[in-house]
Every structure is written in structure tokens, then in C-alpha cells.
Amino acid sequence: MSQHPLAAKPFGRLLLTGAGGNLGRQLRGALANWAEIVRVSDITEPGEAAAHEETRRVDLSDRTAVMQLVEGVDAIVHLGGISIDAPFDDLLEANIRGTYNLYEAARKHGVKRIVYASSNHVTGFHPVTSVLDTDAAHRPDSLYGVTKCFGESLSRYYFDRFGMETVCLRIGSSFEEPKNARMLVTFLSYRDFIELVRCSLFTNRVGHAIVYGVSDNPASWWDNGKAGFLGYRPRDSSAPYAERFPATAPNAELGDAAQQYQGGPFVLGEPMHGAER
Amino acid sequence: MSQHPLAAKPFGRLLLTGAGGNLGRQLRGALANWAEIVRVSDITEPGEAAAHEETRRVDLSDRTAVMQLVEGVDAIVHLGGISIDAPFDDLLEANIRGTYNLYEAARKHGVKRIVYASSNHVTGFHPVTSVLDTDAAHRPDSLYGVTKCFGESLSRYYFDRFGMETVCLRIGSSFEEPKNARMLVTFLSYRDFIELVRCSLFTNRVGHAIVYGVSDNPASWWDNGKAGFLGYRPRDSSAPYAERFPATAPNAELGDAAQQYQGGPFVLGEPMHGAER
Amino acid sequence: MSQHPLAAKPFGRLLLTGAGGNLGRQLRGALANWAEIVRVSDITEPGEAAAHEETRRVDLSDRTAVMQLVEGVDAIVHLGGISIDAPFDDLLEANIRGTYNLYEAARKHGVKRIVYASSNHVTGFHPVTSVLDTDAAHRPDSLYGVTKCFGESLSRYYFDRFGMETVCLRIGSSFEEPKNARMLVTFLSYRDFIELVRCSLFTNRVGHAIVYGVSDNPASWWDNGKAGFLGYRPRDSSAPYAERFPATAPNAELGDAAQQYQGGPFVLGEPMHGAER
Amino acid sequence: MSQHPLAAKPFGRLLLTGAGGNLGRQLRGALANWAEIVRVSDITEPGEAAAHEETRRVDLSDRTAVMQLVEGVDAIVHLGGISIDAPFDDLLEANIRGTYNLYEAARKHGVKRIVYASSNHVTGFHPVTSVLDTDAAHRPDSLYGVTKCFGESLSRYYFDRFGMETVCLRIGSSFEEPKNARMLVTFLSYRDFIELVRCSLFTNRVGHAIVYGVSDNPASWWDNGKAGFLGYRPRDSSAPYAERFPATAPNAELGDAAQQYQGGPFVLGEPMHGAER
Amino acid sequence: MSQHPLAAKPFGRLLLTGAGGNLGRQLRGALANWAEIVRVSDITEPGEAAAHEETRRVDLSDRTAVMQLVEGVDAIVHLGGISIDAPFDDLLEANIRGTYNLYEAARKHGVKRIVYASSNHVTGFHPVTSVLDTDAAHRPDSLYGVTKCFGESLSRYYFDRFGMETVCLRIGSSFEEPKNARMLVTFLSYRDFIELVRCSLFTNRVGHAIVYGVSDNPASWWDNGKAGFLGYRPRDSSAPYAERFPATAPNAELGDAAQQYQGGPFVLGEPMHGAER
Amino acid sequence: MSQHPLAAKPFGRLLLTGAGGNLGRQLRGALANWAEIVRVSDITEPGEAAAHEETRRVDLSDRTAVMQLVEGVDAIVHLGGISIDAPFDDLLEANIRGTYNLYEAARKHGVKRIVYASSNHVTGFHPVTSVLDTDAAHRPDSLYGVTKCFGESLSRYYFDRFGMETVCLRIGSSFEEPKNARMLVTFLSYRDFIELVRCSLFTNRVGHAIVYGVSDNPASWWDNGKAGFLGYRPRDSSAPYAERFPATAPNAELGDAAQQYQGGPFVLGEPMHGAER
């Protein structure tokens, strides 16, 4: 979306949480095109602020800090929290308490739209021989996935009860390039990721929407047909990387769960408590 | 579909109703390629007849005139009637009595195929956050939409009872160019409209088919997958016009029905009786 | 529903249209238990008024008369109009214009609930070897059925647009007793019919509901599961009448449409115009 | 299920959490028939132990205590936690951390079956004019409902990952008698509740099952057809109590959310943090 | 269905194959009420003929013999063939070649209706935690089940191509009484079996119907809702036999396939060739 | 998939049955890229062996020969058998006994993956006005189609019971070019056919998959969305051939079954026994 240099930007102030993570760093620049002010936060120091930026170091489990963080923003891209499997107590603070804190702060400050980084791991225990649409049942593949289910349920509640809209992005594997054979299916290029966030922010009404974050890869486990109203059209594909992970004869044993389920290695993890309490 | 200049044309005589309207004017020329004789009618004077044309001025609510109009035709493209919201009594005459008159005349004259201009307003009270397939329930957004539901039901009856085939085109917004942000979703280019009529006329069997008349726009509320047997492949898109209607922050109030439902401003209309009787 | 003799009745004033018809006569007495005043209307003289009744002779196609008829009522049971196949012009006046007149009058007078006598003939072209739920597609078996589809579409519009609730009763065959083998499947006893109207009037919210009006017969073409919120539990069955229509070997030719489709003999009718105009 | 007095009971040791609550008190006696030893726990003092009982006072958010509580049990009926809307921090401890602690303890101790008291409030934002089956999407009506969604997601994970089976009981309103008009739809008699727990414990395989806990009431929002393998057949009904809550004319305003959604008054609640932290 | 002693019976001649088997013996008497002449056949000597009977000893794989067997019959109840798992070559002759022979003979002799003994083993590899309707996908649990799938496919073809109607009875476990815990779910009493055959023979049109043959047992894996047009209402239940197979704690290992799948022990069988050829 | 000349090929030994048929000849060359050794068999002499090939002449109904044929292979592409309508006895030997022999041999030799040439004729009695997904019900249009249904059922069993994976290719019309108007819909180019086999062999897990073998033609009766995990993306289309079969007015009589059903002329065939036995 090109923008005339002097035109007012569509948003006054956007908040990006998790700005220091892999995807946050990709998105941070793009947001400059869409908002006069971009407030970026992270649990670690989010780096130097650009001219149009406000930076905040915030632990999302700190309710008071989150309340301040959200003040004055028009919409939120919520990438914050833990994005890999982790001890339950850590996930509880970052992904459950943290997400609740963010939604409550958003409600109290009148924020109308949140783009929520959910994950394909909310459905990771579906077999690799199925294709899921956006109504597929939750089948989380890890405690991490369970906490992302929580975020989807919580945001559904805030929409039904308060009209706060959320787009849940069930992000596949968003990296510079696919790193293994599984990612030939789950790859989401950075460019497509940014486009998906753009669609999620700018579509006039989204209600409570669910969409898989995936590029136009040759093989697919996910069908975004029911989210067609978002207008997301991926432009990239994993196809150029296919030769790096040459196909082999299907001799793997059927009992290897990481090969059988969409979640891949996540399905092999075991719950960890975290620090004793 | 190129056509050898001396080849016999596929249809002997095609009837086009509503030839004087916006879409009728677009289609009129194209029909010359498909039929030896094109009979064009309108409630107003349909203009000068080309060499291959027969012109008729007919009020569709006039049963006798419609019976004569249909005589000798092989198939009908029925664009006639009222295509905007209007007083009920007017809709009753044009869209209910008129459509009945046309189908009865077609039955009596042995016409086997009708392409019926239905409308996206038969489903206009579905929310903009849903994607409808061609089995979606009727949720008309206006009295106009209700009369188009009538046409779909009536044509279903004529197919089940008499084997007369109909393709119901649930036309989106067919204009030279999209005129507002909603039309970025509902746009149907003239070229795609003509192609859709072509598919509807030439597919060997159509039964009673329903298809959304829409180009290949980035965002979509409609899925034509179940009508794939028609072979309609849009070539145009609203994408080149997107910058005319720049996206804004989603600050519209949720209570604004014209933003919430696919029918757009139609959902705000109120029934009018028309002339007292 | 027993009612203490001195208790206020739930409705102040109920309107019953079509009071002179077969079902209207059955229902008229029952309404006395539910409303202080029952206004009964028919196109013919509706007979002497009981103490709690107001009688009106009204042609539903007369807009002014209908507007007066509806004034002051809390809810409507709309059995009026033509309930068999008939010339189109008659159906147009009674079932299309008449139903529109009633809904517009109801809207203007603030009526919040209408129980609408639809018909199984809106789906009569489904085969007898299928079981329909309340989302089944319209497949009318006659012009009469088409006009009942119109009523269902119109009432859907009035609900979506104005919040006026309707329960569409797709009535089977409601008589004292089943009269032929088909009615062993479609039978609706008078007692169950009255119960179904009671549920339709008293369920707290009904939205725009569709329910098949049928008793608990051994064989069934219709499944009311999705209308379970109405609480309709039939108490009668066609089983006691089964011996009157002894089963025969299935030697009927497959080509006999009246045996193949749920609508029975209706599917054999042909459109009639009615008086020329 | 009668049981010969000298026969060995099917379970060696059953654990009942939340034994001091309304439903826990009902179930406590019944469990004596099914297990040699019944271990009962509650956050308050669970009262005197019967001969076959072991009593424990345990706060479910105390991981170490829960680990001890679960040791040696064959199956668990998990009614513990908070069963009404409450401040988020309280729900977090009791329903999120507490449920996690219980499942982890069960996994470590090899427990194979848990009957989990979920709630109809996981789907409470579905309208009262819909009938849900057991695949209906989560639409929680409160923070309480969100925490029950968490329990359903968590237990799905433990089944997919570790083969631990859970039956999620989406309990309606289980009291001595219905207390208001809504409960005529949601009523679950104590006898039917106990039978449902029995089916959940004794069906040979349950996988991860979802079932609505509701008696055979006249009106229904829930369809247990897909859980038919559990063999639950309710014997009670709210019908005998219908006259206590006489039907009224449907004059309630459509905007009253507590009348519009299945969750009733829950949908009107607002999130509370609980004690500041 | 009582029958006046002097009334003509509905069928002139019915053919029962497999008359010597368990279910054939049950049905043989009942057929006397429905047909003037009952032709009974079996691969073994079918015993003495009653006054109204014709007996034939026929191997269904003998095409010429089958052609003679079918001559002059109005309808067929086809219980013949092998009804347990068996060597493939035997199944091929009896269930594949035999069923083809029967259908071809029926087509050539103008038979319009066949009641075909299919089996729950066509879907036996669906898990015991699912409830199947009559559209469930074939998942045969044995070579026997595969040959029953063949019969269902073949009969579908004969209906679509020639209009010959078939009711496929997916029979559960039809014995005097349930013999084990699995049969508490799959039990079909002899009385209900006979009633199901009666419905299958006498329903006016059946098309190509599929119905599960099962009594009204407490727990159920099968839902006959879509076959409601047959009017089959079971009167018996396995409930009286429940105490013979007392429930136990669900301690069976999840890996025991016979406990996991509806087909029970059938799923453990291994293909056998039969006699070498 | 380009392959470094010195790299080990993914498969050690692939077996291709039906190598002498139309599609077998196309595929034979391609297999050289995927396997060190390609064993090719046919009922006729399969021609001279290339350096990497082993050739076998085998009648698939010969169990012993098939057992030897399968020894030592890693995966099988099973194009063998009869691929047109034929006398039943021939189909029985080639497609039923032959397919069983192949699967049993594969099981005994530990083969893990079979690509099975099924056919669009397993669903050929679906009307041309419907679009089928890969879950569409079997509606075979010929005895040939019935035997392909058998192969799909049999392979489902071998997957559910033994974990042997199969991809069933429901091949449309695979020729050099479309030969008639129907093939504009059903055309599968040789290049796309080979690509589909490649996807079927190399996708890591396929379970028991069904996919329509069709190019990206303008009109479509089949939707491969649910098989998206295979990564099959057709590159060819029938569009360039459309002008050879010019569209005509839809004047064909509705009663012509070959025009009404997807199977085309197959639906007009009649069963033949084959040689008497």
C-alpha cells in the first residue's frame, strides 16, 4: 500500500508487543507506514526508538505496566509472550496472565482491534494427512499450544461481550527461509506475514476471525477460504527451497508422531512445571 | 470464444430482457456472436435495431405481451425488472408478476434455458465477516432482495417440475469501475459479466445453478466452488482501484449496519408501498 | 398449560387470520386461554364472536383493511391466504400481497411476533427417500409452494431488518385423521398443531425459526432437531391409522412423480394464470 | 447399576475433587457403589470420612499437595475449582493452575480417566435460538467460561499426547429443582447428573468426549447425539416444574443479552481482576 | 402388521436367500404373512417346505442356478453368502460373484426391490468413540467387510443405472440375547430385525437406502436419522442384559484394537487366501 | 524434481504394474528418476528392459506370480488390471482378485506405499451439475466402476489394519489431448499425471488418500482441496483445446443420461457376464 508522503497515516498510534522477537523485528519497520506513532514494547530492551516510535520495556504479566502500555493506542499487534514450548509456569505468566492483562487494558482504554499471534500449534495434533479450515477443532500439540487456545477463547469472549475485534493469526513457520522439510508446508515468508498483518488491521470489519499464516506453498494443511473477507493473498512460496530438502522414500515408521501430526516435533514435548513454587 | 465469420452461430434466437439497463447495454453487443438473431426488449424504447436484432418494447407485467415476446426464442437472458430497492407495488409488478409471466411464457414456448439476473441482495443480511458458498441461506436485505429470492424459488420450481434450466447470477456490483470501498469486494467487471453469461448459456447442462457474479477481487465474501461446472474464471480484479478508496483505521461503530452486512446500504432501507391502491 | 381462572392471560390481544379455515377453526378455541381478547379474521364472515373475541371480515390484499386489522394486537397467528394450489393471480393477491400487507402493518403497529403458516410444499420436490432438517433448501412443488417460500423469505427480512420474530410452521397434513398413505408420514393431529402454535407463541425468543408441523409418526421425512429450542414435543402419531392404508408391494413405477417426491400430488399440478388481466 | 454386596467394586480408588460443593455432595454417596475407596477432597474441610472414604483438604493451586492427592487413584471426577464467575486471579489459580496441576499429577501417577466438570458457559454466547451439538465452537460467556475452555483444551492435549481419557461434562443447571425459566431448558436433575458420571466412568473407551449435562427437558439447546456412545439416557425432565415459571408474551426487548444468549445472566458480567498483585 | 386371514397378501412371491442361517431361520416364518409364496434357498438343504413355500438348494456362485432361482419373484431378501470373516477365495465366490449373480438375475427378471444383508463391519474401523450416520465412509474391518462394501457399491450401481431399489441393512449383532459387552451396543433383537425387514419391503420408495440394524440400546454408535423415511422404530433394547456384563474400570490398554474400533474382534483378523489356486 | 546425476535415487526399487498400457508407457520413463531399479510388469510382454529396469510378464490374477513380482520392492504404482468397462468375469479376475493378490503380496513383503489407479467412474453417477470433493459418496457408473470401488475399499482396509498407505488416483481422461467435449472437463495431461504420481510417492505421509486426477481445466466437477497435503499443482489445462469442441445451444434432451452424469457414456453400458462358466 503506497502512501502519499504528506497524507495522514490511517492509524494515530499502533502498539506492537513482542517487538524484539523474530517477527516483531520484521514488522516494526512496516508499521511506520500505517501509523503516525508506533509504540513498540518487549520484555527485553526494545532498542533505539525511531522518530515515529515510542519504546517501552514491559513484562506482560505486570498488570499495571500493561495498563499504561495500552493507553492511547488505536489498535494492537500482539506478538508478545512466549512463542515456543516452555515450562508451564512461564507460559502461565506470559501467555495467559499476559494476554488477559492486555485484553483488559485494551477494553478499559477503548481499543477496538487486536491482531493476535496465535499459532498452528493450536491444531498441531491433527494428522498431516488432513486439511484444516478455520473452523477446525482445537487440538493443541503442547502446553504452548494450549495457552494459544486460551488466547483464542479469551479473544472470542471479548468480541462477543464487548465488540472488541481480534484476528487470530495461526502462524506457521515464519523465517527468512524454510529450515527443514516440514517448513516446505508451513512456511510463511516475512513479506506475506507483513501483508497478513496489514489485511488484519485494515479490513473494515473482522469480527473474531481466524486465519492461518502461511504462504502459497505447494503442499498445504490449511485452507483459508472462510477467511476470504480479509483479502489476504500470499505472494511467496516455499517452492524455490524444495530442492534443499530432497524427498525420500516414505520409509519412516508410522509410529513416529513427529511425522504423523501437523505440529511436528512439538508433539513430542513433555510438560515441564518450571520453577517450583 | 472466437467464431469463424461464416460459421453458423450456436443459437438461433436469443432473447435479452432489460436491454436498456446498465448491464443490458453491455451484453447486447456480445450476444451478436452467439445467436443469429438477438431479440432485445426493455420497458423503455430499446433503441435502433442492428441487422441481427429484433427490438421490442414490453412491460413484463403484461402477460399477453410477454407471451408474444418469448415466442420463437431458444434461450433467455433475463435482466429485466427493477434492479434497485423500490416501492413494493412496483417490485410486485416488475419482479414477481413479470418473472412469473416470463417463466410461464418460456414453458409454453418450450424454452429450455434462462439466465436469470438474481442479486447478491438475496443474501445481503449475512455479515461481512462470513464467506458464503452457493448453498448459503436466503437472507434478503431489502424488499428488492425478497423479490429476487422469489425469482430463485420460482425458477427452482420450473426446473424440478418441467426441466427448464436456470442459472441464477447473484450479481455483485457491475460497473465500469468500483465506486466505493464496498465495491472492492463486490466488483464484477463488464468483461467478467459477459463471460459469466457466456458460461451460463453454453455449459451443456446447468440444472438449477446458483453462482455469484463477481470478479477475482482480493477480498471475497463469496465462494463459487460448487458452481465449478460452469467453467467461469474471472479475469479481472478490483485490485487496480484499491488506492482510490484508502483503507482507514477500523474506527467505525459496530452498530452501523451498512458496515456490518454484505448488503451495504441496502440493509438500511425501509419498505415503501408505492402508489396507494 | 393450565391457567388459574382469575390470572391475567399472557397476551392482551392476539390476532388470528384465516380463522374460517380448517385449522383456524381448530385454533380459535385454544387462543381463548392465551389472550384476553382474540381478534379473528377471515375473508369470509368469521361467525359469531364469543365474549372474548373481536371478529373482522378482511381481504388480506386490501392494504388499508389489513392496517386496521393489526392495530392493537400483541402477536399474530397468520393462517390466512390460500392453502392449496390455485391460479397464480389469486395466489399473488392472497399469499404475496396479503402477506406483505400483514408484515408491513405489523411493523407499523409494533407487533413483535408472528406465527406464519408455511407449508411442507416449500420443500415438496425433495425425494421421499430423504430426511430434511430445518435448513433444507427450498424446493417448492407448486406455485402455491413458491408463494410460501416468498413468505419465509419476507419474514426473514423483517426479522433481520426490524427484529420482528417469526416462526414458520411447515405444516404437513393437519386433519382429524390421515386420509391416505402419504398422510401416515405427514400427519399433524389437531392437538399437536395447537401445541406447536403454543410453543411458537410462548418461547421467549424464537428469532426467525423454521419447524415442520408433524406429529410423532412412525416414518418421517423431517427432522426438527435444530428447532429444539421451541420445546415442541408431539404427543400423537399416525400409527393407529396405519391399517387403513395397507402396505402393498412396491410395484409402482419409478416414474410416477407423486410417489417419488415429498409433495405428493402437488408435484403433478401445472401453473394456472387465473382470470386474464 | 445394582451391585452384589460381596462383589468386588469396579474401581479400587476413585478421587472426587470439589467434594464440598453442591454437586460434590450429591455424588459423594454414589461413588461408594463404584469404588472400594473413595478419596474426597475440597478446598474446605470435606467433613467426616465414611468407612470407605479418605478425606483431604487440598488447594488445587498447590502443586505438591495435588501430586500427593492423586497418588494411587484409578480415576478422577474433577469437580473442584470455581464454578461461578469470579475475579480473574482467582479463576487463574483454581481453574487454570489447578487443572494443570491435576492433569500433570494424573499423568505422573498413571491415571487413565478423568471426568471433568466443564460447563455450558463454554458455549454461552451462542443464541438461545440455536441448538448445539458437541462439536459446537467455543463461545465462552464469561471469564469463568474461558477457564473452562482452557480445561477442555488442556484435556484434549493430554489425550492426544498421552492417551489419558477425559469426558468433559458441559453441565447445565444442576439443582434440586429449576429455579427460573431459563433452567426449564438447562435443568440437570441430581439423579441424571449421577447417571452421567456413571456413564463417563464406566464406558469402556471414551477418548476425549464432550457431552452436555442436561435432563430430558421439553425445550433444548443441546444435542448429545454425537456422544451416544456414552449411553447416557436422562430419566428426568423439567416439565413438572413448568407451571412455576408461567410463559409470558414475548415482549422482552431484543437488546437484552441475558435473554438472547444461552449463557443467561453470565453474559452480562464484566471481568474483575481480583486482588491487586 | 396384522393381516386379515382371507386378505390377499401384499407380495405374490418373495425370495429369501440364506434361509438356513441364523437370521434366515428367524425371518422365514414372518415372510409367510407378507407373500402368497415364499421361495427359500440356502447353500445347504433348506429343510421341509411349508405349504406356502418353495425350497431351493443353490450355490450363489452358480450363475445358471441363480438365474433360475430368481425367476418369478417380486422382491428378494438376500441374506445368503458368508456372514463371518473367511478366506478371500471363499468370500469372492459367495459374496462377490454370488451377489453379482443375484443382482444380474434380478435385473433380467425385473425384480424391483432387494433387501441386502450388509454388515456393521463395512464401517468397523471407525472408533468406538464416534457415532456414525448412514453417510459414514466405508472403513471395513476385515476382508469380509470389504466384500460387504462391494455389495453396497454394486447395489448403488443397479439403482442408479436400472432403478432397482435396495435397502442395505448394516446388521449389528442379531442373536437371541447379547453375548458379550460389545453386543450391549450392537444388539439387534430378532423381533426388531424382522420389523426392519418389514419396513424395508413395504416402504413405498426406498431408492438406495442404508440403515443400521440395531435395537434401541442404551449406548449407540449409529444414528439412523437419515433413514427415517423407512419408519423403523425398534422396540427392544439390550438394557435388560446389561448386568450380565458388568462394567469394569477402564483399565484396558489403549493399544488393544478390538476395544478401540467398532468392529471389535474382527479388526484383529488377518487375510487368508483360502485354498491355493 | 531435478536430481544430481550421482546422487542416490530416493527409492531402491519401484514396481510399476500395467506398464504396457497407455499411462504405463508414459510413466515408465519418469520412474527412472526416482528409483535405482524399476520393475515393470504387464499382462502382455512389457518390451525390452532399459539398464535400470527389470521386466516381468504377469497375470495379476495369478497369486503365486504376483507374490514373486512384489518381492523386494519399496513401493508400487498399480496401473494394472482392466481400465475400461468389460465383462464381469474379466473384471473379477483382473481388478478384484488381481488387486487383492497385489495387496496381500505387498503386505507379506512389507511394502509401505501403493499408488492405486482408481477412476472417476467410482463417482460417475453424480450429475454433471455437481462438484465433488474427495469425500463424495461412491456412485459407480459401471461394473468397471464397481470394481474400482472395491479397490478403494480394500486399500482402506489395508491401511486401517496394517498401516500400508495408498493414494487412490481417481483418474479423469488422460490422453495426449482431449478427444471430445466431456474431456474438456476431465482432461489430465500426461505431464500432470506424472506429477501426481510423483506427489503420491514422495509426500512423507499420505495415509489412505483420495485425489482426482485432473488438470487445471476451466470447468471442473472435482475439488481436490482436502488432498492439499499431497502438494499436487496441475500445470496444464484443456483450455487450448476448447475450440475443437465448439459449444452449442443446450438443446440436448434432458433424458440423455450420458449428458447428465459425470461418467458420460459409461453410464449407458450394461453388465456383461463374460465367458460362461
Short mmCIF file of C-alpha atoms in Angstrom, two decimals, chain D residues 88-270:
data_model
loop_
_atom_site.label_atom_id
_atom_site.label_comp_id
_atom_site.label_asym_id
_atom_site.label_seq_id
_atom_site.Cartn_x
_atom_site.Cartn_y
_atom_site.Cartn_z
CA PHE D 88 -9.59 -13.46 37.06
CA ASP D 89 -6.79 -14.04 39.52
CA ASP D 90 -8.93 -16.45 41.48
CA LEU D 91 -10.01 -18.29 38.36
CA LEU D 92 -6.40 -18.43 37.25
CA GLU D 93 -5.33 -20.20 40.41
CA ALA D 94 -8.27 -22.54 40.82
CA ASN D 95 -9.29 -23.38 37.26
CA ILE D 96 -6.13 -22.90 35.23
CA ARG D 97 -3.22 -23.68 37.50
CA GLY D 98 -5.36 -26.09 39.50
CA THR D 99 -6.50 -28.06 36.47
CA TYR D 100 -2.99 -28.18 35.09
CA ASN D 101 -1.70 -29.45 38.43
CA LEU D 102 -4.34 -32.15 38.47
CA TYR D 103 -3.62 -33.36 34.93
CA GLU D 104 0.12 -33.38 35.48
CA ALA D 105 -0.29 -35.31 38.70
CA ALA D 106 -2.61 -37.73 36.93
CA ARG D 107 -0.10 -38.24 34.15
CA LYS D 108 2.73 -38.87 36.54
CA HIS D 109 0.67 -41.32 38.54
CA GLY D 110 -0.68 -43.15 35.51
CA VAL D 111 -4.34 -42.22 35.93
CA LYS D 112 -6.17 -43.15 32.74
CA ARG D 113 -9.56 -41.46 33.03
CA ILE D 114 -10.80 -38.08 34.26
CA VAL D 115 -14.38 -36.87 34.32
CA TYR D 116 -14.06 -33.12 34.06
CA ALA D 117 -16.78 -30.71 35.13
CA SER D 118 -16.85 -28.31 32.24
CA SER D 119 -19.80 -26.01 31.82
CA ASN D 120 -22.43 -24.86 29.37
CA HIS D 121 -20.78 -21.48 29.79
CA VAL D 122 -18.05 -22.50 27.32
CA THR D 123 -20.73 -22.02 24.67
CA GLY D 124 -22.90 -19.45 26.43
CA PHE D 125 -22.62 -16.80 23.73
CA HIS D 126 -24.49 -18.94 21.25
CA PRO D 127 -28.01 -17.60 20.80
CA VAL D 128 -30.99 -19.22 22.50
CA THR D 129 -32.44 -19.87 19.05
CA SER D 130 -29.75 -22.36 18.13
CA VAL D 131 -29.24 -26.00 19.02
CA LEU D 132 -25.63 -27.00 19.58
CA ASP D 133 -24.10 -30.38 19.12
CA THR D 134 -20.96 -31.46 20.88
CA ASP D 135 -18.75 -30.04 18.10
CA ALA D 136 -20.09 -26.50 18.55
CA ALA D 137 -17.43 -23.81 18.64
CA HIS D 138 -16.30 -22.39 21.95
CA ARG D 139 -18.08 -19.12 22.61
CA PRO D 140 -17.50 -18.54 26.31
CA ASP D 141 -19.80 -16.09 28.06
CA SER D 142 -17.53 -15.04 30.91
CA LEU D 143 -14.01 -15.31 32.21
CA TYR D 144 -15.25 -18.34 34.06
CA GLY D 145 -16.31 -19.83 30.74
CA VAL D 146 -12.90 -19.02 29.28
CA THR D 147 -11.20 -21.00 32.03
CA LYS D 148 -13.47 -23.96 31.31
CA CYS D 149 -12.45 -23.72 27.65
CA PHE D 150 -8.89 -23.96 28.91
CA GLY D 151 -9.75 -27.16 30.74
CA GLU D 152 -11.29 -28.65 27.62
CA SER D 153 -8.23 -27.70 25.54
CA LEU D 154 -5.82 -28.98 28.16
CA SER D 155 -7.58 -32.30 28.48
CA ARG D 156 -7.63 -32.66 24.69
CA TYR D 157 -3.88 -32.26 24.76
CA TYR D 158 -3.40 -34.86 27.47
CA PHE D 159 -5.49 -37.31 25.47
CA ASP D 160 -3.77 -36.71 22.13
CA ARG D 161 -0.33 -36.72 23.70
CA PHE D 162 -0.57 -39.28 26.48
CA GLY D 163 -3.77 -41.22 25.88
CA MET D 164 -5.34 -40.00 29.13
CA GLU D 165 -9.06 -40.04 28.55
CA THR D 166 -11.42 -37.27 29.63
CA VAL D 167 -15.14 -36.78 29.47
CA CYS D 168 -15.94 -33.07 29.57
CA LEU D 169 -19.37 -32.61 31.13
CA ARG D 170 -20.84 -29.31 29.96
CA ILE D 171 -23.12 -29.12 32.93
CA GLY D 172 -26.31 -27.11 32.59
CA SER D 173 -28.11 -26.16 35.82
CA SER D 174 -27.92 -28.95 38.33
CA PHE D 175 -30.02 -28.24 41.37
CA GLU D 176 -32.79 -29.88 43.34
CA GLU D 177 -35.28 -28.13 41.08
CA PRO D 178 -35.25 -25.50 38.35
CA LYS D 179 -35.11 -22.04 39.88
CA ASN D 180 -36.19 -19.88 36.97
CA ALA D 181 -37.49 -20.01 33.43
CA ARG D 182 -34.05 -20.46 31.88
CA MET D 183 -33.50 -23.58 33.95
CA LEU D 184 -36.53 -25.20 32.35
CA VAL D 185 -34.15 -25.60 29.41
CA THR D 186 -30.88 -26.20 31.24
CA PHE D 187 -32.05 -28.33 34.17
CA LEU D 188 -29.99 -31.39 35.08
CA SER D 189 -31.50 -33.38 37.91
CA TYR D 190 -29.17 -34.80 40.53
CA ARG D 191 -30.19 -38.29 39.51
CA ASP D 192 -29.34 -37.63 35.88
CA PHE D 193 -26.08 -35.98 36.89
CA ILE D 194 -25.04 -39.07 38.81
CA GLU D 195 -26.02 -41.28 35.89
CA LEU D 196 -23.97 -39.15 33.54
CA VAL D 197 -20.91 -39.51 35.76
CA ARG D 198 -21.54 -43.25 35.90
CA CYS D 199 -21.63 -43.49 32.10
CA SER D 200 -18.49 -41.37 31.91
CA LEU D 201 -16.58 -43.61 34.28
CA PHE D 202 -17.73 -46.99 33.01
CA THR D 203 -17.92 -46.70 29.23
CA ASN D 204 -15.05 -48.84 28.05
CA ARG D 205 -13.45 -46.18 25.85
CA VAL D 206 -14.31 -42.52 25.80
CA GLY D 207 -11.31 -40.89 24.14
CA HIS D 208 -11.75 -37.16 24.61
CA ALA D 209 -15.51 -36.81 24.82
CA ILE D 210 -17.78 -33.83 25.22
CA VAL D 211 -21.34 -34.16 26.47
CA TYR D 212 -23.93 -31.69 27.67
CA GLY D 213 -25.15 -32.36 31.18
CA VAL D 214 -28.86 -31.86 30.86
CA SER D 215 -32.04 -33.79 31.63
CA ASP D 216 -34.72 -34.66 29.10
CA ASN D 217 -36.35 -31.23 29.21
CA PRO D 218 -39.07 -30.20 26.75
CA ALA D 219 -37.06 -27.41 25.15
CA SER D 220 -33.40 -28.00 24.41
CA TRP D 221 -30.40 -26.02 23.24
CA TRP D 222 -28.12 -29.03 23.16
CA ASP D 223 -27.95 -32.25 21.18
CA ASN D 224 -25.91 -35.13 22.60
CA GLY D 225 -26.28 -37.33 19.52
CA LYS D 226 -22.55 -37.47 18.82
CA ALA D 227 -21.92 -38.63 22.39
CA GLY D 228 -24.34 -41.54 22.03
CA PHE D 229 -21.51 -43.98 22.69
CA LEU D 230 -21.64 -42.96 26.36
CA GLY D 231 -25.08 -44.47 26.78
CA TYR D 232 -26.39 -41.55 28.79
CA ARG D 233 -30.19 -41.59 28.83
CA PRO D 234 -31.68 -38.95 31.10
CA ARG D 235 -34.72 -40.03 33.08
CA ASP D 236 -35.83 -36.69 34.48
CA SER D 237 -37.33 -33.57 32.97
CA SER D 238 -38.07 -30.01 33.91
CA ALA D 239 -41.62 -30.44 32.69
CA PRO D 240 -43.16 -30.91 36.15
CA TYR D 241 -41.82 -27.51 37.14
CA ALA D 242 -43.02 -25.62 34.10
CA GLU D 243 -46.02 -24.08 35.78
CA ARG D 244 -43.89 -22.33 38.34
CA PHE D 245 -42.49 -20.09 35.63
CA PRO D 246 -45.52 -19.27 33.55
CA ALA D 247 -44.93 -18.28 29.99
CA THR D 248 -45.45 -14.67 29.16
CA ALA D 249 -45.95 -12.79 25.95
CA PRO D 250 -42.57 -12.33 24.26
CA ASN D 251 -42.41 -8.64 24.98
CA ALA D 252 -38.88 -8.53 26.27
CA GLU D 253 -36.71 -6.15 24.33
CA LEU D 254 -34.47 -7.86 21.83
CA GLY D 255 -31.49 -6.00 23.16
CA ASP D 256 -31.45 -7.80 26.50
CA ALA D 257 -28.45 -10.03 26.08
CA ALA D 258 -29.34 -12.27 29.03
CA GLN D 259 -32.48 -13.29 27.12
CA GLN D 260 -30.72 -13.66 23.80
CA TYR D 261 -27.83 -15.94 24.65
CA GLN D 262 -27.73 -19.38 26.16
CA GLY D 263 -25.47 -18.26 28.97
CA GLY D 264 -28.22 -16.15 30.50
CA PRO D 265 -27.07 -13.67 33.15
CA PHE D 266 -23.44 -14.78 32.76
CA VAL D 267 -23.24 -12.82 29.51
CA LEU D 268 -23.81 -9.60 31.44
CA GLY D 269 -20.85 -9.97 33.77
CA GLU D 270 -17.70 -7.92 33.48
#
